[in-house]
mmCIF file with all atom_site columns, C-alpha atoms in Angstrom:
data_model
loop_
_atom_site.group_PDB
_atom_site.id
_atom_site.type_symbol
_atom_site.label_atom_id
_atom_site.label_alt_id
_atom_site.label_comp_id
_atom_site.label_asym_id
_atom_site.label_entity_id
_atom_site.label_seq_id
_atom_site.pdbx_PDB_ins_code
_atom_site.Cartn_x
_atom_site.Cartn_y
_atom_site.Cartn_z
_atom_site.occupancy
_atom_site.B_iso_or_equiv
_atom_site.pdbx_formal_charge
_atom_site.auth_seq_id
_atom_site.auth_comp_id
_atom_site.auth_asym_id
_atom_site.auth_atom_id
_atom_site.pdbx_PDB_model_num
ATOM 1  C CA . UNK A 1 1  ? 0.007   -0.010 -0.017  1.00 90.00 ? 401 UNK A CA 1
ATOM 2  C CA . UNK A 1 2  ? 1.349   3.422  -0.939  1.00 93.00 ? 402 UNK A CA 1
ATOM 3  C CA . UNK A 1 3  ? 0.057   6.922  -1.597  1.00 94.00 ? 403 UNK A CA 1
ATOM 4  C CA . UNK A 1 4  ? 1.033   9.889  -3.715  1.00 93.00 ? 404 UNK A CA 1
ATOM 5  C CA . UNK A 1 5  ? 0.827   13.077 -1.555  1.00 94.00 ? 405 UNK A CA 1
ATOM 6  C CA . UNK A 1 6  ? 1.434   16.806 -2.084  1.00 92.00 ? 406 UNK A CA 1
ATOM 7  C CA . UNK A 1 7  ? 4.387   17.739 0.127   1.00 89.00 ? 407 UNK A CA 1
ATOM 8  C CA . UNK A 1 8  ? 6.640   20.818 -0.110  1.00 81.00 ? 408 UNK A CA 1
ATOM 9  C CA . UNK A 1 9  ? 5.387   21.891 -3.596  1.00 86.00 ? 409 UNK A CA 1
ATOM 10 C CA . UNK A 1 10 ? 5.991   18.399 -5.114  1.00 91.00 ? 410 UNK A CA 1
ATOM 11 C CA . UNK A 1 11 ? 4.173   15.155 -5.324  1.00 94.00 ? 411 UNK A CA 1
ATOM 12 C CA . UNK A 1 12 ? 5.973   12.350 -3.382  1.00 94.00 ? 412 UNK A CA 1
ATOM 13 C CA . UNK A 1 13 ? 5.334   8.641  -3.166  1.00 95.00 ? 413 UNK A CA 1
ATOM 14 C CA . UNK A 1 14 ? 4.997   7.473  0.516   1.00 94.00 ? 414 UNK A CA 1
ATOM 15 C CA . UNK A 1 15 ? 4.281   4.232  2.281   1.00 94.00 ? 415 UNK A CA 1
ATOM 16 C CA . UNK A 1 16 ? 3.780   3.268  5.967   1.00 93.00 ? 416 UNK A CA 1
ATOM 17 C CA . UNK A 1 17 ? 6.885   3.819  8.136   1.00 92.00 ? 417 UNK A CA 1
ATOM 18 C CA . UNK A 1 18 ? 8.845   5.642  5.400   1.00 93.00 ? 418 UNK A CA 1
ATOM 19 C CA . UNK A 1 19 ? 11.031  8.699  6.039   1.00 93.00 ? 419 UNK A CA 1
ATOM 20 C CA . UNK A 1 20 ? 10.538  11.527 3.589   1.00 91.00 ? 420 UNK A CA 1
ATOM 21 C CA . UNK A 1 21 ? 12.603  14.678 2.990   1.00 90.00 ? 421 UNK A CA 1
ATOM 22 C CA . UNK A 1 22 ? 10.583  17.660 1.826   1.00 90.00 ? 422 UNK A CA 1
ATOM 23 C CA . UNK A 1 23 ? 11.070  21.401 1.468   1.00 87.00 ? 423 UNK A CA 1
ATOM 24 C CA . UNK A 1 24 ? 10.330  23.743 4.301   1.00 85.00 ? 424 UNK A CA 1
ATOM 25 C CA . UNK A 1 25 ? 7.041   23.268 6.171   1.00 87.00 ? 425 UNK A CA 1
ATOM 26 C CA . UNK A 1 26 ? 5.718   25.779 8.795   1.00 88.00 ? 426 UNK A CA 1
ATOM 27 C CA . UNK A 1 27 ? 5.588   23.433 11.808  1.00 91.00 ? 427 UNK A CA 1
ATOM 28 C CA . UNK A 1 28 ? 7.759   22.707 14.843  1.00 93.00 ? 428 UNK A CA 1
ATOM 29 C CA . UNK A 1 29 ? 9.991   19.663 15.248  1.00 94.00 ? 429 UNK A CA 1
ATOM 30 C CA . UNK A 1 30 ? 8.006   16.841 16.871  1.00 94.00 ? 430 UNK A CA 1
ATOM 31 C CA . UNK A 1 31 ? 4.652   18.062 15.547  1.00 96.00 ? 431 UNK A CA 1
ATOM 32 C CA . UNK A 1 32 ? 2.259   16.096 13.376  1.00 95.00 ? 432 UNK A CA 1
ATOM 33 C CA . UNK A 1 33 ? 1.525   17.189 9.769   1.00 94.00 ? 433 UNK A CA 1
ATOM 34 C CA . UNK A 1 34 ? -1.270  16.006 7.452   1.00 93.00 ? 434 UNK A CA 1
ATOM 35 C CA . UNK A 1 35 ? -0.567  15.782 3.704   1.00 93.00 ? 435 UNK A CA 1
ATOM 36 C CA . UNK A 1 36 ? -3.265  15.777 1.082   1.00 92.00 ? 436 UNK A CA 1
ATOM 37 C CA . UNK A 1 37 ? -3.465  12.535 -0.868  1.00 91.00 ? 437 UNK A CA 1
ATOM 38 C CA . UNK A 1 38 ? -3.525  12.689 -4.744  1.00 92.00 ? 438 UNK A CA 1
ATOM 39 C CA . UNK A 1 39 ? -3.522  8.958  -5.379  1.00 93.00 ? 439 UNK A CA 1
ATOM 40 C CA . UNK A 1 40 ? -3.978  5.776  -3.266  1.00 92.00 ? 440 UNK A CA 1
ATOM 41 C CA . UNK A 1 41 ? -2.797  2.352  -4.277  1.00 93.00 ? 441 UNK A CA 1
ATOM 42 C CA . UNK A 1 42 ? -3.859  -0.599 -2.229  1.00 90.00 ? 442 UNK A CA 1
ATOM 43 C CA . UNK A 1 43 ? -2.834  -3.813 -4.050  1.00 88.00 ? 443 UNK A CA 1
ATOM 44 C CA . UNK A 1 44 ? -4.858  -3.832 -7.236  1.00 90.00 ? 444 UNK A CA 1
ATOM 45 C CA . UNK A 1 45 ? -7.215  -1.055 -6.078  1.00 90.00 ? 445 UNK A CA 1
ATOM 46 C CA . UNK A 1 46 ? -6.216  2.412  -7.368  1.00 91.00 ? 446 UNK A CA 1
ATOM 47 C CA . UNK A 1 47 ? -8.150  5.424  -6.019  1.00 90.00 ? 447 UNK A CA 1
ATOM 48 C CA . UNK A 1 48 ? -7.737  8.816  -7.752  1.00 91.00 ? 448 UNK A CA 1
ATOM 49 C CA . UNK A 1 49 ? -11.256 10.280 -7.209  1.00 89.00 ? 449 UNK A CA 1
ATOM 50 C CA . UNK A 1 50 ? -11.032 13.461 -5.180  1.00 90.00 ? 450 UNK A CA 1
ATOM 51 C CA . UNK A 1 51 ? -14.279 12.726 -3.321  1.00 90.00 ? 451 UNK A CA 1
ATOM 52 C CA . UNK A 1 52 ? -13.073 9.260  -2.267  1.00 89.00 ? 452 UNK A CA 1
ATOM 53 C CA . UNK A 1 53 ? -9.644  10.729 -1.286  1.00 91.00 ? 453 UNK A CA 1
ATOM 54 C CA . UNK A 1 54 ? -11.183 13.308 0.933   1.00 90.00 ? 454 UNK A CA 1
ATOM 55 C CA . UNK A 1 55 ? -11.615 10.672 3.666   1.00 89.00 ? 455 UNK A CA 1
ATOM 56 C CA . UNK A 1 56 ? -8.023  9.463  3.293   1.00 89.00 ? 456 UNK A CA 1
ATOM 57 C CA . UNK A 1 57 ? -5.509  11.012 5.788   1.00 89.00 ? 457 UNK A CA 1
ATOM 58 C CA . UNK A 1 58 ? -1.737  10.731 5.418   1.00 93.00 ? 458 UNK A CA 1
ATOM 59 C CA . UNK A 1 59 ? -0.062  11.965 8.533   1.00 94.00 ? 459 UNK A CA 1
ATOM 60 C CA . UNK A 1 60 ? 3.604   12.360 9.420   1.00 94.00 ? 460 UNK A CA 1
ATOM 61 C CA . UNK A 1 61 ? 5.818   13.632 12.121  1.00 95.00 ? 461 UNK A CA 1
ATOM 62 C CA . UNK A 1 62 ? 8.599   16.268 11.738  1.00 93.00 ? 462 UNK A CA 1
ATOM 63 C CA . UNK A 1 63 ? 11.821  14.587 12.915  1.00 94.00 ? 463 UNK A CA 1
ATOM 64 C CA . UNK A 1 64 ? 14.366  17.335 12.306  1.00 93.00 ? 464 UNK A CA 1
ATOM 65 C CA . UNK A 1 65 ? 15.212  20.400 10.208  1.00 92.00 ? 465 UNK A CA 1
ATOM 66 C CA . UNK A 1 66 ? 18.138  20.185 7.813   1.00 90.00 ? 466 UNK A CA 1
ATOM 67 C CA . UNK A 1 67 ? 19.606  22.321 5.101   1.00 91.00 ? 467 UNK A CA 1
ATOM 68 C CA . UNK A 1 68 ? 19.878  21.168 1.492   1.00 90.00 ? 468 UNK A CA 1
ATOM 69 C CA . UNK A 1 69 ? 23.019  21.009 -0.547  1.00 93.00 ? 469 UNK A CA 1
ATOM 70 C CA . UNK A 1 70 ? 24.702  24.260 -1.518  1.00 96.00 ? 470 UNK A CA 1
ATOM 71 C CA . UNK A 1 71 ? 24.401  25.100 -5.227  1.00 96.00 ? 471 UNK A CA 1
ATOM 72 C CA . UNK A 1 72 ? 26.967  27.285 -6.960  1.00 97.00 ? 472 UNK A CA 1
ATOM 73 C CA . UNK A 1 73 ? 25.729  29.360 -9.897  1.00 97.00 ? 473 UNK A CA 1
ATOM 74 C CA . UNK A 1 74 ? 28.360  30.876 -12.212 1.00 98.00 ? 474 UNK A CA 1
ATOM 75 C CA . UNK A 1 75 ? 27.569  33.127 -15.200 1.00 98.00 ? 475 UNK A CA 1
ATOM 76 C CA . UNK A 1 76 ? 30.379  33.698 -17.641 1.00 98.00 ? 476 UNK A CA 1
ATOM 77 C CA . UNK A 1 77 ? 30.604  35.455 -21.037 1.00 97.00 ? 477 UNK A CA 1
ATOM 78 C CA . UNK A 1 78 ? 33.856  35.066 -22.968 1.00 97.00 ? 478 UNK A CA 1
ATOM 79 C CA . UNK A 1 79 ? 35.978  37.941 -24.208 1.00 97.00 ? 479 UNK A CA 1
ATOM 80 C CA . UNK A 1 80 ? 34.270  40.571 -22.063 1.00 97.00 ? 480 UNK A CA 1
ATOM 81 C CA . UNK A 1 81 ? 35.350  39.764 -18.485 1.00 96.00 ? 481 UNK A CA 1
ATOM 82 C CA . UNK A 1 82 ? 31.761  39.268 -17.385 1.00 98.00 ? 482 UNK A CA 1
ATOM 83 C CA . UNK A 1 83 ? 31.676  36.794 -14.485 1.00 97.00 ? 483 UNK A CA 1
ATOM 84 C CA . UNK A 1 84 ? 28.970  36.573 -11.793 1.00 98.00 ? 484 UNK A CA 1
ATOM 85 C CA . UNK A 1 85 ? 28.974  34.093 -8.927  1.00 97.00 ? 485 UNK A CA 1
ATOM 86 C CA . UNK A 1 86 ? 25.883  33.328 -6.905  1.00 97.00 ? 486 UNK A CA 1
ATOM 87 C CA . UNK A 1 87 ? 25.129  30.625 -4.289  1.00 96.00 ? 487 UNK A CA 1
ATOM 88 C CA . UNK A 1 88 ? 21.866  29.147 -3.009  1.00 94.00 ? 488 UNK A CA 1
ATOM 89 C CA . UNK A 1 89 ? 20.985  26.701 -0.265  1.00 92.00 ? 489 UNK A CA 1
ATOM 90 C CA . UNK A 1 90 ? 17.408  25.543 0.374   1.00 86.00 ? 490 UNK A CA 1
ATOM 91 C CA . UNK A 1 91 ? 16.131  25.235 3.957   1.00 79.00 ? 491 UNK A CA 1
#
């Protein structure tokens, strides 16, 4: 049994007892979060109807906060001396 849920601006596949890393959520560490289900697969039964999925609850607990990998962005144009360096790190 697994479900496709909306989490952190993406759709993620989750199953029971699985750990999931998502983008920033406004909740404290240790609190419970409910994710809206988009699709539910239970063996051969596939549920994608929004009315049927309104009764399905996918809950999770926030274990910790962590930062994502640092991304370096470099813009370069040859023969002009144009160089720009920018960094980004998601939370």
